[in-house]
Coordinates of C-alpha atoms in Angstrom, one line a residue:
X1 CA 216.2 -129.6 -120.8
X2 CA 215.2 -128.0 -117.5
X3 CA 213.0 -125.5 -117.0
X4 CA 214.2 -122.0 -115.8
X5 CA 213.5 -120.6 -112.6
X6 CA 213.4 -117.2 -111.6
X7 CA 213.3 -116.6 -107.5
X8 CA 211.0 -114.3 -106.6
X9 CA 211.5 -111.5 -104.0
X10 CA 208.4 -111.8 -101.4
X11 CA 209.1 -108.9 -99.9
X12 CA 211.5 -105.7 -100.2
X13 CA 213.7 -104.6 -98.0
X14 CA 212.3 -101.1 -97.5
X15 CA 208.5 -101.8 -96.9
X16 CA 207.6 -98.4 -96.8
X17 CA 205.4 -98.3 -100.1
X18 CA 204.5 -100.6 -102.6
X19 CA 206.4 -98.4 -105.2
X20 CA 209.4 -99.7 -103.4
X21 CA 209.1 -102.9 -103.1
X22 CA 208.0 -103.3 -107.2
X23 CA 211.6 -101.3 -107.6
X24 CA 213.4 -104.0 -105.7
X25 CA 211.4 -106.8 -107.1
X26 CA 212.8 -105.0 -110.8
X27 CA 216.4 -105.2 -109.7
X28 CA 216.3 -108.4 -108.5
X29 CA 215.1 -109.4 -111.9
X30 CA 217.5 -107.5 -114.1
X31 CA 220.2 -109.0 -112.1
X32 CA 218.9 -112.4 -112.4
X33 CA 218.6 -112.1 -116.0
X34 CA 222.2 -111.2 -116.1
X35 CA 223.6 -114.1 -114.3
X36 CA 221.6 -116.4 -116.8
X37 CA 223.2 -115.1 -119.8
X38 CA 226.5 -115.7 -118.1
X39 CA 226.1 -118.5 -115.7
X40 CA 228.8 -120.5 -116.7
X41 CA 231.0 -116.5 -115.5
X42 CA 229.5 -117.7 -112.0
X43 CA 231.1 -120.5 -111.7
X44 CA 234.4 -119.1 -112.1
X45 CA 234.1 -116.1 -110.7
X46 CA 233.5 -117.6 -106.9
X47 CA 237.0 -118.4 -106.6
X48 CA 238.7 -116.2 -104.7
X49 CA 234.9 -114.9 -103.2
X50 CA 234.0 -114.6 -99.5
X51 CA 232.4 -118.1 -98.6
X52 CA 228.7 -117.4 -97.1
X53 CA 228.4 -120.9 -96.1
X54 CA 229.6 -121.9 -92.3
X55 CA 233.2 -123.6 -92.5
X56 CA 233.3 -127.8 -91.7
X57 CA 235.0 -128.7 -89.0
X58 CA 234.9 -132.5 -89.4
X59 CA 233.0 -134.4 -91.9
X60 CA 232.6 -138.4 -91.7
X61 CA 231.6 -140.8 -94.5
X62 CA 232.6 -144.0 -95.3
X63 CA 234.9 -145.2 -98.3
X64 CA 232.5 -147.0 -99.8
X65 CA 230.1 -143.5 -99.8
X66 CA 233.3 -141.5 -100.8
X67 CA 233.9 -143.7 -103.9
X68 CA 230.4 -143.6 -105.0
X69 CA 230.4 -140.1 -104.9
X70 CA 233.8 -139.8 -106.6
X71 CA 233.0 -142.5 -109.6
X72 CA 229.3 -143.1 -109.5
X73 CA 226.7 -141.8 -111.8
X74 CA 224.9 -138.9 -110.1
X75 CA 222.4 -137.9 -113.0
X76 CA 222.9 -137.7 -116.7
X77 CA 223.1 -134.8 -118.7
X78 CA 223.0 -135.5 -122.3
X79 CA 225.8 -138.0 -123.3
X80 CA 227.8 -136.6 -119.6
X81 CA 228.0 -138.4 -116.4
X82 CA 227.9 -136.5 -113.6
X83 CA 229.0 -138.0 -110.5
X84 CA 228.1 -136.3 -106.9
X85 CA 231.6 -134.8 -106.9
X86 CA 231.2 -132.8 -109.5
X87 CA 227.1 -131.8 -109.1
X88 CA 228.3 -131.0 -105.6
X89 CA 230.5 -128.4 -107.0
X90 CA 228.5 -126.5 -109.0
X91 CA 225.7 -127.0 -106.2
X92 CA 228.0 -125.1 -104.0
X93 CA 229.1 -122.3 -106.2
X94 CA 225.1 -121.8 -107.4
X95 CA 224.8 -121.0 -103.0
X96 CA 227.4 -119.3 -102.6
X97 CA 227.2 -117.0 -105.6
X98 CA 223.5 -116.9 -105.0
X99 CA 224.0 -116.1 -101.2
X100 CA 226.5 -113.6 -102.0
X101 CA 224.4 -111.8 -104.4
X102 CA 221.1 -111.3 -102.6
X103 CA 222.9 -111.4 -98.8
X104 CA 220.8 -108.2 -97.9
X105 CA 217.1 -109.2 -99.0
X106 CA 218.1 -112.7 -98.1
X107 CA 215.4 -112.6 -95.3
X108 CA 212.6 -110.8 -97.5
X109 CA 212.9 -113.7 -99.5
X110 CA 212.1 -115.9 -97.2
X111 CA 215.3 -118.0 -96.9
X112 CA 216.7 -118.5 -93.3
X113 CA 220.4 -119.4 -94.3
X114 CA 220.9 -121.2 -90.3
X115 CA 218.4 -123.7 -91.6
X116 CA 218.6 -127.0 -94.3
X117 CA 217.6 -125.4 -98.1
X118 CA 215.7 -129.0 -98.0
X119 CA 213.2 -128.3 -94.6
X120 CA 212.0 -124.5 -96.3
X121 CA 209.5 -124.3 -99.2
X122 CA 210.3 -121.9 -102.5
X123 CA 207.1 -122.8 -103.9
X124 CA 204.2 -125.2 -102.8
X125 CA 205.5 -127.9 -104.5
X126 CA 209.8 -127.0 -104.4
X127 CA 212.1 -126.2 -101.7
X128 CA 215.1 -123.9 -101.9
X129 CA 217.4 -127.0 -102.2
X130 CA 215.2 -127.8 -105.4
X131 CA 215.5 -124.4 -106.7
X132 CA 218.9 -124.7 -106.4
X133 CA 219.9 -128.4 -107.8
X134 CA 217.5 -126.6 -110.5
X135 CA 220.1 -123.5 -111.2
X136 CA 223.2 -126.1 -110.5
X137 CA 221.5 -128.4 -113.6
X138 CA 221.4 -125.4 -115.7
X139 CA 224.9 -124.3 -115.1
X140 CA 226.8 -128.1 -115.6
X141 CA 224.4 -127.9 -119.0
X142 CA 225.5 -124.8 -120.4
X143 CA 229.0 -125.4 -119.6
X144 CA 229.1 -129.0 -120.9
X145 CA 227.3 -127.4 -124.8
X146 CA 230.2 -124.5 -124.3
X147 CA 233.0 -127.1 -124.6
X148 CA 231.3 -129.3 -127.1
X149 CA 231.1 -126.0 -129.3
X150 CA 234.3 -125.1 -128.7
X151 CA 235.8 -128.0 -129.4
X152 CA 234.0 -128.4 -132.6
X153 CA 235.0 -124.9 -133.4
X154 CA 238.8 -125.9 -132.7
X155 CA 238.6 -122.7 -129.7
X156 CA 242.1 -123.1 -127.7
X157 CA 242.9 -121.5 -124.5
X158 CA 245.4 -121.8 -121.7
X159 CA 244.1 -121.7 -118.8
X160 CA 247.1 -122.3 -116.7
X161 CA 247.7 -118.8 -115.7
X162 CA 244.1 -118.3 -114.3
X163 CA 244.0 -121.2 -112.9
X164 CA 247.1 -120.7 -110.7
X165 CA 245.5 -117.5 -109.6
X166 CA 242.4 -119.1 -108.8
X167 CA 243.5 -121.7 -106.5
X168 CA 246.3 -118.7 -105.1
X169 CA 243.4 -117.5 -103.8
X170 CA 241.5 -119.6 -102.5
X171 CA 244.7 -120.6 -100.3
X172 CA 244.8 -117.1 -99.4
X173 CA 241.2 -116.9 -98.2
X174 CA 241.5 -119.9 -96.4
X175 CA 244.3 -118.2 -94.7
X176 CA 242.2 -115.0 -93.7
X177 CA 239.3 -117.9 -92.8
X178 CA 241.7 -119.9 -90.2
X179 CA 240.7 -122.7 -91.5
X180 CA 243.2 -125.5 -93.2
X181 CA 243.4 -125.4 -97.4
X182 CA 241.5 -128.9 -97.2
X183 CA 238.3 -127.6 -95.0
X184 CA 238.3 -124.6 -96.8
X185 CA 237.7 -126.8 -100.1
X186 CA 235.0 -128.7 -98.2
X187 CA 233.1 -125.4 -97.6
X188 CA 233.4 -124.2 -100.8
X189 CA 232.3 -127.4 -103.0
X190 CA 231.8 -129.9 -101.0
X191 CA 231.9 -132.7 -98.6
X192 CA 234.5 -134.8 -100.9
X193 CA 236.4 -132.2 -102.8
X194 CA 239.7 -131.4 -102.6
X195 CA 242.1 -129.5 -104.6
X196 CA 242.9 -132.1 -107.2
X197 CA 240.0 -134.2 -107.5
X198 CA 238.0 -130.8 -108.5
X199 CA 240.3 -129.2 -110.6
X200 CA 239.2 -129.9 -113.8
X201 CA 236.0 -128.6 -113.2
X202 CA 237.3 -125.3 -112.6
X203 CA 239.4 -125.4 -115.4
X204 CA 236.3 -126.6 -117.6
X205 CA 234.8 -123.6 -116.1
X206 CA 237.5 -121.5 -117.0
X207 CA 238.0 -122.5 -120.4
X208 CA 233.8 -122.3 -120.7
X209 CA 234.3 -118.5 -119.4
X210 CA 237.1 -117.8 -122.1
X211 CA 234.8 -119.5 -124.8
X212 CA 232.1 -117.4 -124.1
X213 CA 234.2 -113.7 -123.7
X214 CA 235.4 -114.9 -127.2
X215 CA 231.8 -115.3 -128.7
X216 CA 230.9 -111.9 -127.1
X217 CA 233.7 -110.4 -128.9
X218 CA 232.7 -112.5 -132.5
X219 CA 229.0 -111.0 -132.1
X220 CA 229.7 -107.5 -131.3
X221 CA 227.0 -105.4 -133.5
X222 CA 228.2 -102.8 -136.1
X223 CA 227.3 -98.6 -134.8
X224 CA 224.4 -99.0 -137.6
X225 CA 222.9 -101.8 -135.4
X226 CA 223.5 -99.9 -132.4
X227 CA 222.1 -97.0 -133.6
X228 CA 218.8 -98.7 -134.8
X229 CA 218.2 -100.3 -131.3
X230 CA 218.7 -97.3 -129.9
X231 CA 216.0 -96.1 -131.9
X232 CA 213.7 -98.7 -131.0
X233 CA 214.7 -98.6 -127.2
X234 CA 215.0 -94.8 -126.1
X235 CA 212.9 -94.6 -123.1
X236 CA 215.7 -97.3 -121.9
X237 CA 218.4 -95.2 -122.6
X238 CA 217.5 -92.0 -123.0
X239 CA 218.7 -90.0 -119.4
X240 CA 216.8 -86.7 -117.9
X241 CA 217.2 -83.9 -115.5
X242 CA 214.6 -82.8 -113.3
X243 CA 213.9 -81.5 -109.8
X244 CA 211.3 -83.1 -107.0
X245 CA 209.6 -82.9 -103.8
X246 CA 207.6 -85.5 -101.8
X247 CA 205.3 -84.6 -99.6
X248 CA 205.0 -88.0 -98.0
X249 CA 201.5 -89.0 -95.7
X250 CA 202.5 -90.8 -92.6
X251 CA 199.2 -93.3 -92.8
X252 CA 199.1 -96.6 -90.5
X253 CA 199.5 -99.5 -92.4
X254 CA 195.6 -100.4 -91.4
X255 CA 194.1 -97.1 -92.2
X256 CA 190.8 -96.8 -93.7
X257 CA 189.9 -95.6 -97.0
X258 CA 188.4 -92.8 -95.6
X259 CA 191.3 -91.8 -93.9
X260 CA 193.5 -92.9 -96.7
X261 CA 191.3 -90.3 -98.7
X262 CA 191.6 -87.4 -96.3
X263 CA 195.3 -88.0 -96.4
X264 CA 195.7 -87.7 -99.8
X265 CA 193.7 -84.2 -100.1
X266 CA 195.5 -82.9 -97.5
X267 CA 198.5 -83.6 -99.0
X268 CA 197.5 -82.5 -102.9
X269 CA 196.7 -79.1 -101.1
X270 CA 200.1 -78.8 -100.5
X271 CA 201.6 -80.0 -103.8
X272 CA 199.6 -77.5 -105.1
X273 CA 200.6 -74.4 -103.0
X274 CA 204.2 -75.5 -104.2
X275 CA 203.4 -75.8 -107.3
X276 CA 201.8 -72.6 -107.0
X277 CA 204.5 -70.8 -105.6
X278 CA 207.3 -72.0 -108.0
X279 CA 204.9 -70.7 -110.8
X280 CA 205.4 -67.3 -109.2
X281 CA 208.5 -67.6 -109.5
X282 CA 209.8 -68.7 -106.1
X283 CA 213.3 -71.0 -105.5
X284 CA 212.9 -74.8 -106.0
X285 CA 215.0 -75.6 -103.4
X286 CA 213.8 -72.6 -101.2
X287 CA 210.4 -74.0 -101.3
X288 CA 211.6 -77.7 -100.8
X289 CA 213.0 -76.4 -97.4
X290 CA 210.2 -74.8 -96.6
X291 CA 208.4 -78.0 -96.7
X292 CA 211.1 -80.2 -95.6
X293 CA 210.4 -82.2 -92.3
X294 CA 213.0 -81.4 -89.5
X295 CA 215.0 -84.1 -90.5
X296 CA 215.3 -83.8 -93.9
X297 CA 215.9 -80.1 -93.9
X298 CA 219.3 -80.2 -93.6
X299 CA 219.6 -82.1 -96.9
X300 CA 217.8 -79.4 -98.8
X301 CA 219.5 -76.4 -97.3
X302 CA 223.2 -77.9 -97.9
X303 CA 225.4 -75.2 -99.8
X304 CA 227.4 -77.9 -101.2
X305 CA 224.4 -79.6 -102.7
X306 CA 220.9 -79.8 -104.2
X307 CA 218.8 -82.7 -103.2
X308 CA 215.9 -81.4 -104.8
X309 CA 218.2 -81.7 -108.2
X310 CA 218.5 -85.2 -110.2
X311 CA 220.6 -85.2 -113.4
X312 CA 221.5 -88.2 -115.7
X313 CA 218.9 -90.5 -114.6
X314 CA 217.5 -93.1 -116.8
X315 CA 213.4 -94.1 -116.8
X316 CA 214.5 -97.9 -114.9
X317 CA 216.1 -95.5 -111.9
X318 CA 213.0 -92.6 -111.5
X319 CA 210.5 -93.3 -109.3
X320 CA 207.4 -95.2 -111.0
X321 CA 204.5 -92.4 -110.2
X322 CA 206.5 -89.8 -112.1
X323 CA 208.7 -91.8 -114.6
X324 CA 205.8 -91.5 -117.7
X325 CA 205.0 -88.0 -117.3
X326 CA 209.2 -87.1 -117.1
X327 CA 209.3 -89.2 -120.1
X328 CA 206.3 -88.2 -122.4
X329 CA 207.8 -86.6 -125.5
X330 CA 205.8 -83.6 -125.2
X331 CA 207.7 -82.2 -121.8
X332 CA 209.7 -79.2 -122.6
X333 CA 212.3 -77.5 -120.0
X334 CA 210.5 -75.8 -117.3
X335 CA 207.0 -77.7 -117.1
X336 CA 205.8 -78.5 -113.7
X337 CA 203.4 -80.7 -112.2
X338 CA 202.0 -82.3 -108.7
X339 CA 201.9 -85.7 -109.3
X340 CA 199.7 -88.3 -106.9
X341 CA 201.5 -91.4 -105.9
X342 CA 198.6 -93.5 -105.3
X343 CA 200.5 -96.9 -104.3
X344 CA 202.8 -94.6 -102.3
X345 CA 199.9 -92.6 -100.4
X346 CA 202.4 -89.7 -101.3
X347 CA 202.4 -86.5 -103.7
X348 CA 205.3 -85.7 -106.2
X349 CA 206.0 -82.0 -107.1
X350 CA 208.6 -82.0 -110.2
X351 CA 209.8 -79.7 -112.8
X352 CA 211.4 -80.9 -115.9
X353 CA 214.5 -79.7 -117.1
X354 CA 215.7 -81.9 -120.1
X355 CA 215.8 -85.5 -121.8
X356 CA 218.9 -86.6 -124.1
X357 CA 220.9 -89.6 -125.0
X358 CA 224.7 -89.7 -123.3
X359 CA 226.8 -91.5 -126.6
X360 CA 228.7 -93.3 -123.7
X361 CA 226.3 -95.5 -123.9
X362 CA 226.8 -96.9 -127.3
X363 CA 229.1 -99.4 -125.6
X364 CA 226.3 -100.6 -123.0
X365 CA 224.0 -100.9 -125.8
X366 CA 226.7 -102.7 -128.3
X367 CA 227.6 -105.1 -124.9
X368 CA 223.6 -105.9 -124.4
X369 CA 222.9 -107.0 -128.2
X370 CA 226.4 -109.3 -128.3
X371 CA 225.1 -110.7 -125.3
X372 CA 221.6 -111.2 -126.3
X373 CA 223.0 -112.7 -129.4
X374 CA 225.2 -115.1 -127.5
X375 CA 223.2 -115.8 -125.2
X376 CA 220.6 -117.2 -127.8
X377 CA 223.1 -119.3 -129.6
X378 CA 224.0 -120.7 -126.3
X379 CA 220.4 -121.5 -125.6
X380 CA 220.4 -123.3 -128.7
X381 CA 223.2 -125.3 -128.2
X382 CA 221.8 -126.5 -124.4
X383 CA 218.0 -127.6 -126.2
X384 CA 219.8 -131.1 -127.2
X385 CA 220.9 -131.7 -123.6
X386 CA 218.6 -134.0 -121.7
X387 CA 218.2 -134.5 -118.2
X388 CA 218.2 -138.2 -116.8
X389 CA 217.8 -138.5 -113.4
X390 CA 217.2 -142.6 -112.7
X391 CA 217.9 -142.3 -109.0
X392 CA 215.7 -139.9 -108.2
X393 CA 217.8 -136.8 -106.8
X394 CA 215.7 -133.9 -108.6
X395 CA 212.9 -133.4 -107.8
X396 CA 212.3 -130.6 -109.3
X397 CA 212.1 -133.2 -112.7
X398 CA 209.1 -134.7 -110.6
X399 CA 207.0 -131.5 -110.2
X400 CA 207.5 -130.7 -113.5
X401 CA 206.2 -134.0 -114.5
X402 CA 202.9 -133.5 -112.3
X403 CA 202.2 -130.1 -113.2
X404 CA 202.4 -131.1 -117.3
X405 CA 199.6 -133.6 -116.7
X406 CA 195.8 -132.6 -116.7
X407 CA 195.8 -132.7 -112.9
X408 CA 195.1 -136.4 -111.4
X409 CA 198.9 -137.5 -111.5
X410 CA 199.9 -136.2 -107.9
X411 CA 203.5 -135.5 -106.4
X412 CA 203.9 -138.5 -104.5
X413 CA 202.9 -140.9 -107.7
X414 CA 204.8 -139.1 -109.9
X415 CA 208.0 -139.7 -106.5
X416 CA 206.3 -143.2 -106.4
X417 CA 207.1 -144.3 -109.9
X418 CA 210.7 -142.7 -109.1
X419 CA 211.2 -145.2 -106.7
X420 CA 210.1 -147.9 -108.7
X421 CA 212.6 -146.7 -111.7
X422 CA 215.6 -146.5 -109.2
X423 CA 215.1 -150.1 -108.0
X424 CA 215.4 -150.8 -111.0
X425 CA 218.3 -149.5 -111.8
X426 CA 220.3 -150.6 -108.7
X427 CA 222.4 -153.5 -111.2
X428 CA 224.0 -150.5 -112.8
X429 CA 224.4 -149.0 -110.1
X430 CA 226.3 -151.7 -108.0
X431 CA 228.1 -151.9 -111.3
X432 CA 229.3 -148.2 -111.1
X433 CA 230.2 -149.0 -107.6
X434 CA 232.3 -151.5 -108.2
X435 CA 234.1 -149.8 -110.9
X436 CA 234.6 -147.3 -107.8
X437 CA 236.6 -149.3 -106.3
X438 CA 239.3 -149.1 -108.5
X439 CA 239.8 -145.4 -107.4
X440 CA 241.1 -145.8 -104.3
X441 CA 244.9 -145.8 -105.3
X442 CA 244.4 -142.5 -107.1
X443 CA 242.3 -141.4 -104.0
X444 CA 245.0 -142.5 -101.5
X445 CA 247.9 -140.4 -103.5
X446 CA 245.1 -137.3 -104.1
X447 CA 244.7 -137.2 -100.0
X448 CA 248.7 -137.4 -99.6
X449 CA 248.8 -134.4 -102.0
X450 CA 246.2 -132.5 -99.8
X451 CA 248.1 -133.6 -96.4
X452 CA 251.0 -131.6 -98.3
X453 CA 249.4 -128.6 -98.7
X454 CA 248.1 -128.5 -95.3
X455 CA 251.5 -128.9 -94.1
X456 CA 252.9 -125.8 -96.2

């Protein structure tokens, strides 16, 4: 079975403090782990989704290349065959949905999306291609152990209706895209795709999707079960009130300790005055705009609102240096403190008002356990699903060979002994080849299908 990968965020968007960039790096993370528990949902949710990738204009390959792709044995995943056709489609929808997803931190991660995913490293040993043909694995995988299970399980769904829908709109966003229904399939998975040739895919995909919202349903918990993990989990869900003030230090990014020290006494001296003055009983927000910068004092004096004022916010969305002390059971309404933000070079003023548990969220925490529940048996169906790759197109497979070993096995032996294994499987594959070959009437009828719908 592959191995998971989890990208990595080198940098955050705001670079202003390290507090920030942790929060972003967080994010990134929970929304990562999301799309793993349902990343069979990606698949077929990028129909009808804005295409990140540049539109072809003309792509040339020969037949024979074409029916290799169409026919041939890409890799292997368990008892499946997966030719370059369909690997190319779920390649495509992992970059695209990927792409769409992270499209604002995209260069923070250090991914230029003008250049080849092969040419720019993800790690020392894999590029961002490898990363992912890693994620695409993953996603033919779990999809190929949903419809085994459901199957066995004797699980029926049409998926006509949706499917109709789907493909409604991706003629529809080719439209908007001024581009023809047949480039637009090209761009979205793939050099040889086309509307019929990958259309059971997406209604594998579909069917998969339907599986799993069915299993989700099956696994929701009772409101005992809830109520217990609740229990277990309040700082997570538990919500509190509370006002706060930063008095921010505007250090260079090569200042000295000493001068990082200076800053930071300077500024506790002023926490502390507030502090001071709110303990005599002073306004909150009077005394915020009293120590507001010019151009944030206009937030603060705002009739209409409070910006010193944060209600319903849970401990993942409260700003690290402060989140523990809102949080410690023994806060009651009306405590105060000046808090030092050490990564932040920064000082926090905040009062407490109140922590309590919103019921509404009964339903988030009855949605998390049915998908933590599914998501495990789904992980157990995928653990008899090996990965055979004879020709050498992962090489992800590779690294993880080398890095398994005690050290002396390098890359380019492991890449070395690759080659050797796909020489020596070229009789099969000139075998698969020639079974290609007798493709080419469906192909022929397939392309005067597509020449119809670019003529409506």
């Amino acid at each position: 079975m592959a191995r998971k990968t989890t990208p990595e965020v080198k940098e955050e968007q705001k670079v202003q403090t390290k507090y920030d960039r942790k929060m972003a790096a967080r994010k990134e993370k929970e929304e990562k782990d999301k799309r793993d528990e349902k990343i069979f949902k990606i698949v077929s949710s990028c129909i009808g989704i804005a295409v990140v990738v540049a539109l072809v204009a003309g792509i040339g390959y020969s037949v024979f290349s074409r029916q290799k792709a169409l026919k041939g044995t890409y890799i292997e995943i368990g008892d499946r065959k997966v030719s370059q056709l369909e690997f190319d489609y779920y390649y495509n929808n992992t970059v695209n949905n990927y792409l769409a997803s992270y499209s604002s931190i995209l260069p923070y991660m250090g991914l230029d999306t003008s250049r080849d995913f092969a040419d720019q490293p993800y790690t020392d040993d894999l590029t961002w291609k490898d990363m992912f043909d890693e994620m695409t694995v993953g996603q033919i995988t779990q999809i190929h152990a949903l419809l085994e299970d459901a199957e066995e399980k004797g699980f029926v769904h049409d998926t006509t209706t949706e499917y109709e829908e789907g493909i409604a709109s991706i003629e529809e966003a080719a439209k908007t895209a001024g581009a023809s229904v047949s480039d637009y399939y090209k761009s979205m998975f793939g050099k040889y795709a086309t509307k019929n040739n990958v259309a059971p895919f997406m209604k594998e995909s579909l069917l998969a999707s339907a599986y799993y919202s069915e299993m989700l349903e099956v696994n929701k918990p009772s409101e005992e079960e809830v109520k217990a993990y609740y229990e277990e989990n309040k700082q997570s869900y538990d919500k509190v009130d509370y006002r706060s003030f930063v008095f921010r230090s505007d250090l260079a990014e090569d200042a000295s300790d000493e001068d990082i020290e200076k800053a930071m006494k300077e500024l506790k001296e002023k926490a502390d005055t507030f502090v001071n003055a709110r303990e005599d009983g002073t306004d909150f927000k009077k005394l915020c705009v009293q120590n507001a910068s010019e151009e944030d004092k206009a937030n603060y004096e705002s009739e209409d609102s409070d910006a010193s004022l944060k209600e319903g916010s849970y401990y993942s969305s409260v700003p690290y240096a402060i989140s523990d002390w809102l949080y410690d059971d023994a806060r009651v309404e009306g405590d105060l403190a000046a808090i030092e933000d050490e990564t932040g070079h920064q000082y926090y003023v905040v009062e407490f008002s109140k922590k309590y548990y919103d019921e509404a969220d009964d339903e988030s925490i009855s949605s998390q356990l049915s998908s933590n529940k599914t998501s495990e048996y789904v992980a157990s169906l995928e653990e008899k699903y090996e990965v055979s790759d004879p020709k050498g197109n992962l090489k992800y497979l590779t690294v993880d060979t080398t890095t398994d070993t005690d050290g002396e096995e390098t890359s380019d032996e492991t890449s070395s002994e690759m080659s050797n294994e796909t020489e020596a499987s070229g009789d099969d594959s000139s075998a698969e080849e020639d079974a290609a070959g007798d493709a080419a009437g469906d192909d022929a009828a397939e392309d005067g299908a597509e020449a119809d719908t670019k003529a409506e």
